């Protein structure tokens, strides 16, 4: 399936990429964000949420596992599974309840939930290329993800 790469020079450009992505996201939608600590996963989600109308700060859900945002009719869930001990814990937090028809789910560290998470529409991998440079590789994992990439290209 389709792959699209972006070279992101600095934090501001990462926020702009989030804004571009936000315009193409339609619920229900699941995005995986994979990359080392500091790769820019939360920054990208911040760009998306801000573009969708969120006005205050975006907290990293490292300790809470998930932060919720209600933006108009959209329910946005920002997960960070870094501290998930066992993927089975996803059952305890009621992960299934988050997969509503009006939901956008952003999942950092999806590898920690392997076997328990649904497949994403888009798989986004972030790599550090320079102190401020990042490569962002977006892979479509479902037709809906492919449509998002098509729109981002044009
Ligand atoms: P993660 O969620 O992947 O751990 P964060 O988004 O929380 O990463 O942090 C990324 C850090 O890297 C921030 O301190 C940010 O200012 C910095 N940074 C430097 N260059 C970039 C870039 N091109 N894109 C995103 N963040 C960048
Ligand atoms: Mg983060």
XYZ file of N, CA, C and O and ligand atoms in Angstrom:
644
model
N 0.839 -1.210 0.000
C 0.000 0.000 0.000
C 0.869 1.253 0.000
O 2.077 1.180 0.141
N 0.237 2.381 -0.098
C 0.963 3.631 -0.335
C 1.849 4.035 0.840
O 1.531 3.771 1.997
N 2.962 4.680 0.487
C 3.878 5.248 1.485
C 4.192 6.686 1.074
O 4.369 6.953 -0.120
N 4.253 7.565 2.042
C 4.585 8.957 1.753
C 5.592 9.418 2.805
O 5.404 9.173 3.995
N 6.678 10.091 2.318
C 7.730 10.531 3.248
C 7.813 12.041 3.298
O 7.662 12.700 2.276
N 8.121 12.548 4.462
C 8.297 13.995 4.631
C 9.614 14.246 5.343
O 9.948 13.537 6.290
N 10.346 15.257 4.891
C 11.501 15.720 5.646
C 11.091 16.978 6.383
O 10.664 17.956 5.766
N 11.217 16.916 7.678
C 10.705 17.981 8.537
C 11.917 18.661 9.170
O 12.672 18.033 9.903
N 12.107 19.954 8.882
C 13.346 20.621 9.277
C 13.368 21.044 10.739
O 14.423 21.130 11.349
N 12.214 21.337 11.301
C 12.179 21.840 12.679
C 10.806 21.619 13.296
O 9.889 21.132 12.630
N 10.674 22.005 14.543
C 9.432 21.764 15.279
C 8.231 22.446 14.606
O 7.146 21.873 14.520
N 8.460 23.671 14.112
C 7.368 24.403 13.455
C 6.840 23.637 12.249
O 5.620 23.567 12.025
N 7.756 23.054 11.485
C 7.320 22.271 10.319
C 6.564 21.013 10.740
O 5.688 20.555 10.015
N 6.936 20.444 11.887
C 6.214 19.259 12.369
C 4.773 19.646 12.724
O 3.824 18.912 12.424
N 4.615 20.810 13.341
C 3.267 21.279 13.674
C 2.466 21.517 12.391
O 1.273 21.198 12.314
N 3.140 22.055 11.363
C 2.462 22.287 10.076
C 2.051 20.981 9.417
O 0.972 20.888 8.816
N 2.913 19.970 9.525
C 2.550 18.664 8.964
C 1.311 18.128 9.693
O 0.402 17.569 9.064
N 1.266 18.326 10.997
C 0.089 17.920 11.774
C -1.160 18.632 11.281
O -2.232 18.018 11.156
N -0.998 19.892 10.969
C -2.142 20.683 10.478
C -2.627 20.141 9.126
O -3.827 19.995 8.898
N -1.680 19.815 8.252
C -2.055 19.251 6.939
C -2.774 17.919 7.114
O -3.766 17.638 6.445
N -2.235 17.097 7.998
C -2.853 15.790 8.256
C -4.266 15.956 8.807
O -5.195 15.249 8.394
N -4.397 16.883 9.743
C -5.685 17.080 10.426
C -6.799 17.323 9.417
O -7.917 16.853 9.587
N -6.482 18.060 8.354
C -7.493 18.397 7.344
C -8.029 17.166 6.641
O -9.134 17.189 6.094
N -7.248 16.098 6.614
C -7.645 14.906 5.849
C -8.186 13.780 6.729
O -8.609 12.753 6.229
N -8.150 13.964 8.029
C -8.579 12.877 8.918
C -10.098 12.883 9.086
O -10.683 13.916 9.361
N -10.696 11.728 8.894
C -12.130 11.598 9.137
C -12.332 10.410 10.081
O -11.699 9.370 9.922
N -13.223 10.560 11.064
C -13.447 9.455 11.994
C -14.280 8.351 11.358
O -15.035 8.648 10.429
N -14.181 7.113 11.813
C -13.221 6.654 12.809
C -11.854 6.465 12.163
O -11.760 6.032 11.015
N -10.816 6.792 12.906
C -9.474 6.731 12.331
C -8.462 6.409 13.430
O -8.553 6.928 14.540
N -7.543 5.520 13.113
C -6.497 5.137 14.067
C -5.136 5.387 13.435
O -4.857 4.899 12.333
N -4.330 6.165 14.142
C -2.966 6.451 13.702
C -1.993 5.867 14.709
O -2.116 6.137 15.905
N -1.035 5.104 14.217
C 0.073 4.671 15.072
C 1.219 5.666 14.864
O 1.494 6.062 13.724
N 1.917 6.019 15.940
C 3.097 6.882 15.840
C 4.253 6.164 16.490
O 4.247 5.924 17.709
N 5.233 5.781 15.660
C 6.368 5.026 16.170
C 7.653 5.820 16.014
O 7.873 6.434 14.972
N 8.470 5.805 17.047
C 9.750 6.511 16.996
C 10.300 6.640 18.394
O 9.556 6.545 19.373
N 11.611 6.887 18.484
C 12.268 6.981 19.793
C 11.723 8.136 20.615
O 11.020 8.999 20.085
N 12.108 8.158 21.878
C 11.778 9.291 22.739
C 12.358 10.548 22.094
O 13.517 10.558 21.685
N 11.554 11.586 21.978
C 12.023 12.840 21.400
C 11.950 12.892 19.889
O 12.370 13.878 19.270
N 11.405 11.863 19.272
C 11.325 11.840 17.803
C 10.316 12.866 17.275
O 10.402 13.277 16.116
N 9.362 13.243 18.112
C 8.398 14.259 17.673
C 6.961 13.751 17.559
O 6.106 14.429 16.977
N 6.685 12.597 18.146
C 5.344 12.013 18.055
C 4.298 12.934 18.697
O 3.267 13.246 18.093
N 4.596 13.355 19.923
C 3.636 14.218 20.622
C 3.513 15.567 19.918
O 2.427 16.144 19.847
N 4.629 16.053 19.375
C 4.584 17.328 18.660
C 3.650 17.225 17.443
O 2.853 18.138 17.180
N 3.730 16.117 16.737
C 2.854 15.926 15.575
C 1.381 15.883 16.014
O 0.520 16.514 15.397
N 1.110 15.179 17.104
C -0.274 15.112 17.604
C -0.733 16.505 18.041
O -1.873 16.904 17.798
N 0.181 17.261 18.651
C -0.157 18.634 19.063
C -0.556 19.467 17.843
O -1.534 20.217 17.884
N 0.177 19.300 16.743
C -0.165 20.023 15.509
C -1.553 19.644 15.012
O -2.323 20.499 14.569
N -1.857 18.353 15.094
C -3.175 17.875 14.642
C -4.279 18.455 15.530
O -5.259 19.027 15.041
N -4.111 18.316 16.848
C -5.167 18.746 17.774
C -5.394 20.253 17.699
O -6.528 20.723 17.756
N -4.309 20.998 17.557
C -4.441 22.457 17.454
C -5.221 22.822 16.202
O -6.114 23.662 16.232
N -4.899 22.131 15.100
C -5.608 22.411 13.842
C -7.087 22.049 13.952
O -7.930 22.647 13.282
N -7.393 21.083 14.805
C -8.797 20.665 14.959
C -9.550 21.553 15.948
O -10.717 21.322 16.227
N -8.841 22.544 16.517
C -9.528 23.513 17.359
C -9.192 23.456 18.833
O -9.747 24.217 19.620
N -8.269 22.577 19.203
C -7.880 22.530 20.619
C -7.019 23.755 20.917
O -6.094 24.066 20.161
N -7.316 24.453 22.017
C -6.622 25.729 22.241
C -5.622 25.702 23.391
O -4.680 26.488 23.390
N -5.792 24.802 24.372
C -4.802 24.822 25.455
C -3.679 23.825 25.165
O -3.576 23.306 24.054
N -2.861 23.553 26.160
C -1.684 22.735 25.856
C -2.043 21.246 25.700
O -3.103 20.801 26.123
N -1.144 20.546 25.071
C -1.326 19.101 24.868
C -0.338 18.402 25.784
O 0.867 18.510 25.610
N -0.875 17.720 26.787
C -0.014 17.026 27.740
C 0.404 15.683 27.159
O -0.393 15.004 26.516
N 1.636 15.282 27.427
C 2.036 13.955 27.015
C 1.357 12.942 27.929
O 1.436 13.048 29.144
N 0.664 11.954 27.367
C -0.047 10.993 28.220
C 0.845 9.881 28.751
O 0.362 8.776 29.014
N 2.127 10.166 28.939
C 3.060 9.121 29.352
C 2.619 8.437 30.640
O 2.729 7.225 30.774
N 2.114 9.196 31.603
C 1.742 8.602 32.887
C 0.268 8.227 32.974
O -0.113 7.329 33.709
N -0.557 8.904 32.179
C -2.001 8.649 32.245
C -2.427 7.601 31.222
O -3.569 7.173 31.225
N -1.522 7.245 30.293
C -1.780 6.342 29.161
C -2.649 6.970 28.083
O -2.445 6.752 26.903
N -3.641 7.781 28.498
C -4.508 8.376 27.475
C -5.002 9.746 27.934
O -5.248 9.958 29.121
N -5.069 10.682 26.994
C -5.692 11.996 27.234
C -6.854 12.123 26.254
O -6.729 11.725 25.086
N -7.967 12.660 26.724
C -9.167 12.805 25.889
C -9.381 14.259 25.499
O -9.199 15.145 26.318
N -9.814 14.456 24.281
C -10.149 15.802 23.805
C -11.475 15.724 23.078
O -11.626 14.888 22.177
N -12.411 16.557 23.450
C -13.687 16.630 22.746
C -13.621 17.884 21.884
O -13.523 18.996 22.396
N -13.608 17.730 20.572
C -13.493 18.878 19.681
C -14.698 18.869 18.744
O -14.707 18.150 17.742
N -15.715 19.617 19.081
C -16.960 19.579 18.323
C -17.552 18.190 18.423
O -17.701 17.656 19.518
N -17.845 17.588 17.289
C -18.415 16.235 17.296
C -17.342 15.151 17.414
O -17.653 13.974 17.540
N -16.086 15.566 17.325
C -14.990 14.591 17.329
C -14.550 14.247 18.745
O -14.408 15.125 19.591
N -14.320 12.961 18.975
C -13.683 12.533 20.208
C -12.250 12.138 19.839
O -12.045 11.240 19.021
N -11.275 12.840 20.396
C -9.876 12.522 20.084
C -9.229 11.887 21.307
O -9.360 12.394 22.425
N -8.544 10.782 21.077
C -7.873 10.065 22.155
C -6.403 9.945 21.814
O -6.041 9.415 20.761
N -5.584 10.464 22.701
C -4.137 10.460 22.494
C -3.517 9.488 23.497
O -3.508 9.747 24.693
N -3.041 8.377 22.997
C -2.447 7.339 23.846
C -0.930 7.407 23.802
O -0.329 7.743 22.760
N -0.309 7.078 24.930
C 1.128 6.854 24.961
C 1.318 5.572 25.772
O 1.099 5.561 26.983
N 1.685 4.506 25.101
C 1.737 3.194 25.748
C 3.133 2.852 26.277
O 3.400 1.713 26.651
N 4.023 3.870 26.306
C 5.406 3.623 26.709
C 5.491 2.884 28.041
O 6.319 2.005 28.222
N 4.630 3.258 28.981
C 4.711 2.672 30.317
C 3.761 1.509 30.538
O 3.599 1.047 31.662
N 3.170 1.046 29.472
C 2.282 -0.113 29.589
C 3.134 -1.336 29.907
O 4.065 -1.659 29.177
N 2.836 -1.988 31.049
C 3.654 -3.129 31.431
C 3.352 -4.330 30.553
O 4.248 -4.986 30.035
N 2.095 -4.575 30.359
C 1.643 -5.758 29.642
C 0.497 -5.335 28.724
O -0.395 -4.615 29.165
N 0.519 -5.770 27.473
C -0.544 -5.346 26.544
C -1.952 -5.654 27.061
O -2.900 -4.963 26.717
N -2.053 -6.674 27.932
C -3.377 -7.032 28.466
C -4.002 -5.900 29.268
O -5.216 -5.841 29.425
N -3.139 -4.999 29.782
C -3.661 -3.862 30.558
C -4.592 -3.004 29.715
O -5.392 -2.239 30.250
N -4.471 -3.117 28.406
C -5.363 -2.346 27.532
C -6.817 -2.718 27.784
O -7.714 -1.893 27.650
N -7.038 -3.959 28.157
C -8.403 -4.391 28.494
C -8.884 -3.655 29.742
O -10.025 -3.219 29.809
N -7.978 -3.507 30.718
C -8.354 -2.861 31.981
C -8.738 -1.399 31.782
O -9.619 -0.890 32.463
N -8.060 -0.712 30.868
C -8.433 0.691 30.655
C -9.617 0.792 29.690
O -10.052 1.875 29.348
N -10.130 -0.340 29.270
C -11.323 -0.336 28.412
C -11.032 0.182 27.018
O -11.795 0.969 26.454
N -9.925 -0.282 26.458
C -9.499 0.264 25.166
C -10.595 0.217 24.109
O -10.764 1.150 23.344
N -11.367 -0.862 24.095
C -12.396 -1.011 23.051
C -13.391 0.134 23.047
O -13.909 0.520 22.001
N -13.636 0.690 24.248
C -14.617 1.775 24.357
C -14.177 3.033 23.622
O -14.979 3.932 23.379
N -12.905 3.107 23.301
C -12.401 4.308 22.636
C -12.620 4.275 21.125
O -12.447 5.270 20.448
N -12.953 3.112 20.605
C -13.014 2.974 19.154
C -14.421 3.299 18.635
O -15.066 2.485 18.004
N -14.866 4.500 18.933
C -16.217 4.902 18.542
C -16.230 5.447 17.116
O -15.196 5.846 16.591
N -17.415 5.505 16.508
C -17.504 5.981 15.124
C -17.031 7.427 14.944
O -16.604 7.805 13.857
N -17.098 8.223 16.023
C -16.693 9.633 15.893
C -15.292 9.874 16.455
O -14.938 11.008 16.773
N -14.499 8.804 16.591
C -13.217 8.949 17.282
C -12.010 8.991 16.349
O -11.955 8.308 15.327
N -11.043 9.823 16.749
C -9.704 9.775 16.170
C -8.793 9.299 17.285
O -8.792 9.878 18.372
N -8.045 8.225 17.033
C -7.120 7.694 18.038
C -5.691 7.853 17.555
O -5.338 7.418 16.451
N -4.873 8.479 18.387
C -3.448 8.642 18.098
C -2.699 7.805 19.118
O -2.863 8.016 20.318
N -1.896 6.877 18.651
C -1.288 5.925 19.581
C 0.236 5.948 19.468
O 0.813 5.490 18.471
N 0.885 6.518 20.505
C 2.349 6.477 20.572
C 2.760 5.151 21.201
O 2.083 4.641 22.074
N 3.880 4.628 20.789
C 4.397 3.340 21.257
C 3.407 2.195 21.040
O 3.149 1.392 21.944
N 2.869 2.060 19.829
C 1.903 0.985 19.578
C 2.527 -0.396 19.753
O 1.815 -1.359 20.062
N 3.855 -0.491 19.611
C 4.506 -1.801 19.748
C 4.310 -2.380 21.144
O 4.383 -3.587 21.338
N 4.039 -1.492 22.135
C 3.807 -1.971 23.513
C 2.442 -2.629 23.673
O 2.166 -3.257 24.692
N 1.583 -2.434 22.686
C 0.246 -3.017 22.791
C 0.027 -4.117 21.769
O -1.110 -4.470 21.455
N 1.144 -4.618 21.264
C 1.077 -5.607 20.183
C 0.127 -6.755 20.511
O 0.166 -7.296 21.618
N -0.705 -7.102 19.555
C -1.625 -8.210 19.748
C -2.962 -7.783 20.342
O -3.926 -8.528 20.284
N -2.996 -6.583 20.913
C -4.213 -6.128 21.599
C -4.810 -4.892 20.944
O -5.915 -4.473 21.287
N -4.056 -4.283 20.042
C -4.549 -3.069 19.395
C -5.147 -3.412 18.040
O -4.683 -4.329 17.372
N -6.152 -2.668 17.612
C -6.652 -2.850 16.252
C -5.612 -2.336 15.254
O -4.759 -1.519 15.601
N -5.677 -2.803 14.023
C -4.807 -2.312 12.957
C -5.058 -0.813 12.752
O -6.192 -0.358 12.858
N -4.009 -0.050 12.437
C -4.223 1.381 12.197
C -4.650 1.639 10.750
O -4.481 0.768 9.885
N -5.175 2.818 10.507
C -5.381 3.264 9.127
C -4.059 3.750 8.547
O -3.725 3.451 7.407
N -3.326 4.483 9.397
C -2.014 4.992 8.988
C -0.984 4.643 10.042
O -1.241 4.782 11.239
N 0.174 4.210 9.553
C 1.311 3.918 10.426
C 2.345 5.003 10.152
O 2.828 5.123 9.035
N 2.666 5.789 11.176
C 3.596 6.908 10.990
C 4.865 6.635 11.790
O 4.805 6.428 13.004
N 5.989 6.618 11.079
C 7.280 6.364 11.725
C 8.109 7.640 11.690
O 8.213 8.278 10.631
N 8.672 8.038 12.809
C 9.447 9.272 12.881
C 10.887 8.931 13.238
O 11.130 8.153 14.176
N 11.818 9.518 12.484
C 13.237 9.276 12.738
C 13.961 10.601 12.857
O 13.666 11.537 12.116
N 14.954 10.631 13.754
C 15.775 11.828 13.892
C 16.868 11.797 12.830
O 17.576 10.798 12.694
N 17.004 12.893 12.070
C 18.021 12.953 11.019
C 19.099 13.988 11.338
O 20.181 13.971 10.777
N 18.796 14.920 12.231
C 19.712 15.969 12.656
C 19.124 16.491 13.955
O 18.005 16.112 14.299
N 19.869 17.347 14.719
C 19.301 17.793 16.001
C 17.834 18.236 15.865
O 17.012 17.891 16.704
N 17.548 18.968 14.807
C 16.168 19.428 14.619
C 15.469 18.778 13.430
O 14.299 19.042 13.187
N 16.166 17.958 12.683
C 15.568 17.349 11.488
C 14.896 16.026 11.801
O 15.357 15.261 12.649
N 13.802 15.789 11.121
C 13.089 14.517 11.313
C 12.621 14.001 9.949
O 12.221 14.778 9.089
N 12.661 12.679 9.802
C 12.027 12.057 8.648
C 10.738 11.413 9.149
O 10.746 10.716 10.166
N 9.664 11.666 8.426
C 8.356 11.133 8.819
C 7.851 10.259 7.677
O 7.660 10.747 6.556
N 7.701 8.979 7.949
C 7.269 8.035 6.921
C 5.853 7.561 7.244
O 5.620 6.970 8.306
N 4.934 7.856 6.347
C 3.530 7.495 6.566
C 3.180 6.320 5.658
O 3.310 6.416 4.442
N 2.720 5.224 6.239
C 2.317 4.060 5.449
C 0.837 3.808 5.661
O 0.372 3.730 6.805
N 0.143 3.630 4.552
C -1.281 3.308 4.630
C -1.424 1.831 4.944
O -0.794 0.984 4.308
N -2.240 1.510 5.941
C -2.473 0.112 6.306
C -3.892 -0.325 5.977
O -4.228 -1.497 6.127
N -4.712 0.638 5.580
C -6.095 0.352 5.199
C -6.469 1.324 4.089
O -5.829 2.366 3.941
N -7.532 1.038 3.332
C -7.936 1.951 2.262
C -8.140 3.385 2.750
O -7.755 4.339 2.055
N -8.696 3.551 3.942
C -8.923 4.915 4.453
C -7.593 5.647 4.605
O -7.491 6.840 4.322
N -6.554 4.918 5.034
C -5.230 5.520 5.158
C -4.678 5.897 3.796
O -4.032 6.931 3.635
N -4.933 5.053 2.811
C -4.498 5.344 1.447
C -5.144 6.624 0.914
O -4.487 7.422 0.251
N -6.409 6.807 1.249
C -7.101 8.026 0.801
C -6.508 9.265 1.458
O -6.358 10.311 0.828
N -6.112 9.137 2.722
C -5.489 10.270 3.417
C -4.183 10.637 2.701
O -3.907 11.808 2.423
N -3.380 9.621 2.365
C -2.089 9.891 1.703
C -2.301 10.500 0.318
O -1.553 11.393 -0.095
N -3.300 10.020 -0.410
C -3.620 10.585 -1.723
C -3.881 12.078 -1.614
O -3.380 12.882 -2.398
N -4.659 12.445 -0.608
C -5.017 13.859 -0.433
C -3.806 14.673 0.006
O -3.638 15.817 -0.402
N -2.946 14.086 0.819
C -1.753 14.806 1.261
C -0.814 15.065 0.092
O -0.104 16.057 0.052
N -0.819 14.149 -0.859
C 0.068 14.270 -2.029
C -0.384 15.387 -2.945
O 0.427 16.083 -3.528
N -1.700 15.520 -3.092
C -2.215 16.460 -4.111
C -2.299 17.888 -3.568
O -2.045 18.148 -2.416
P 8.063 12.132 21.411
O 6.602 12.268 21.692
O 8.345 11.403 20.133
O 8.833 11.530 22.555
P 8.096 15.013 21.548
O 7.251 15.506 20.443
O 7.526 15.017 22.918
O 8.677 13.565 21.171
O 9.428 15.852 21.622
C 10.185 16.178 20.512
C 11.270 17.141 20.966
O 12.168 17.391 19.902
C 10.682 18.486 21.384
O 11.443 18.963 22.460
C 10.900 19.344 20.154
O 11.052 20.711 20.484
C 12.186 18.775 19.587
N 12.307 18.890 18.121
C 13.384 19.335 17.473
N 13.216 19.283 16.153
C 11.996 18.769 15.950
C 11.251 18.451 14.777
N 11.731 18.637 13.528
N 10.022 17.923 14.953
C 9.540 17.696 16.174
N 10.202 17.981 17.317
C 11.416 18.519 17.211
Mg 5.404 11.542 23.236
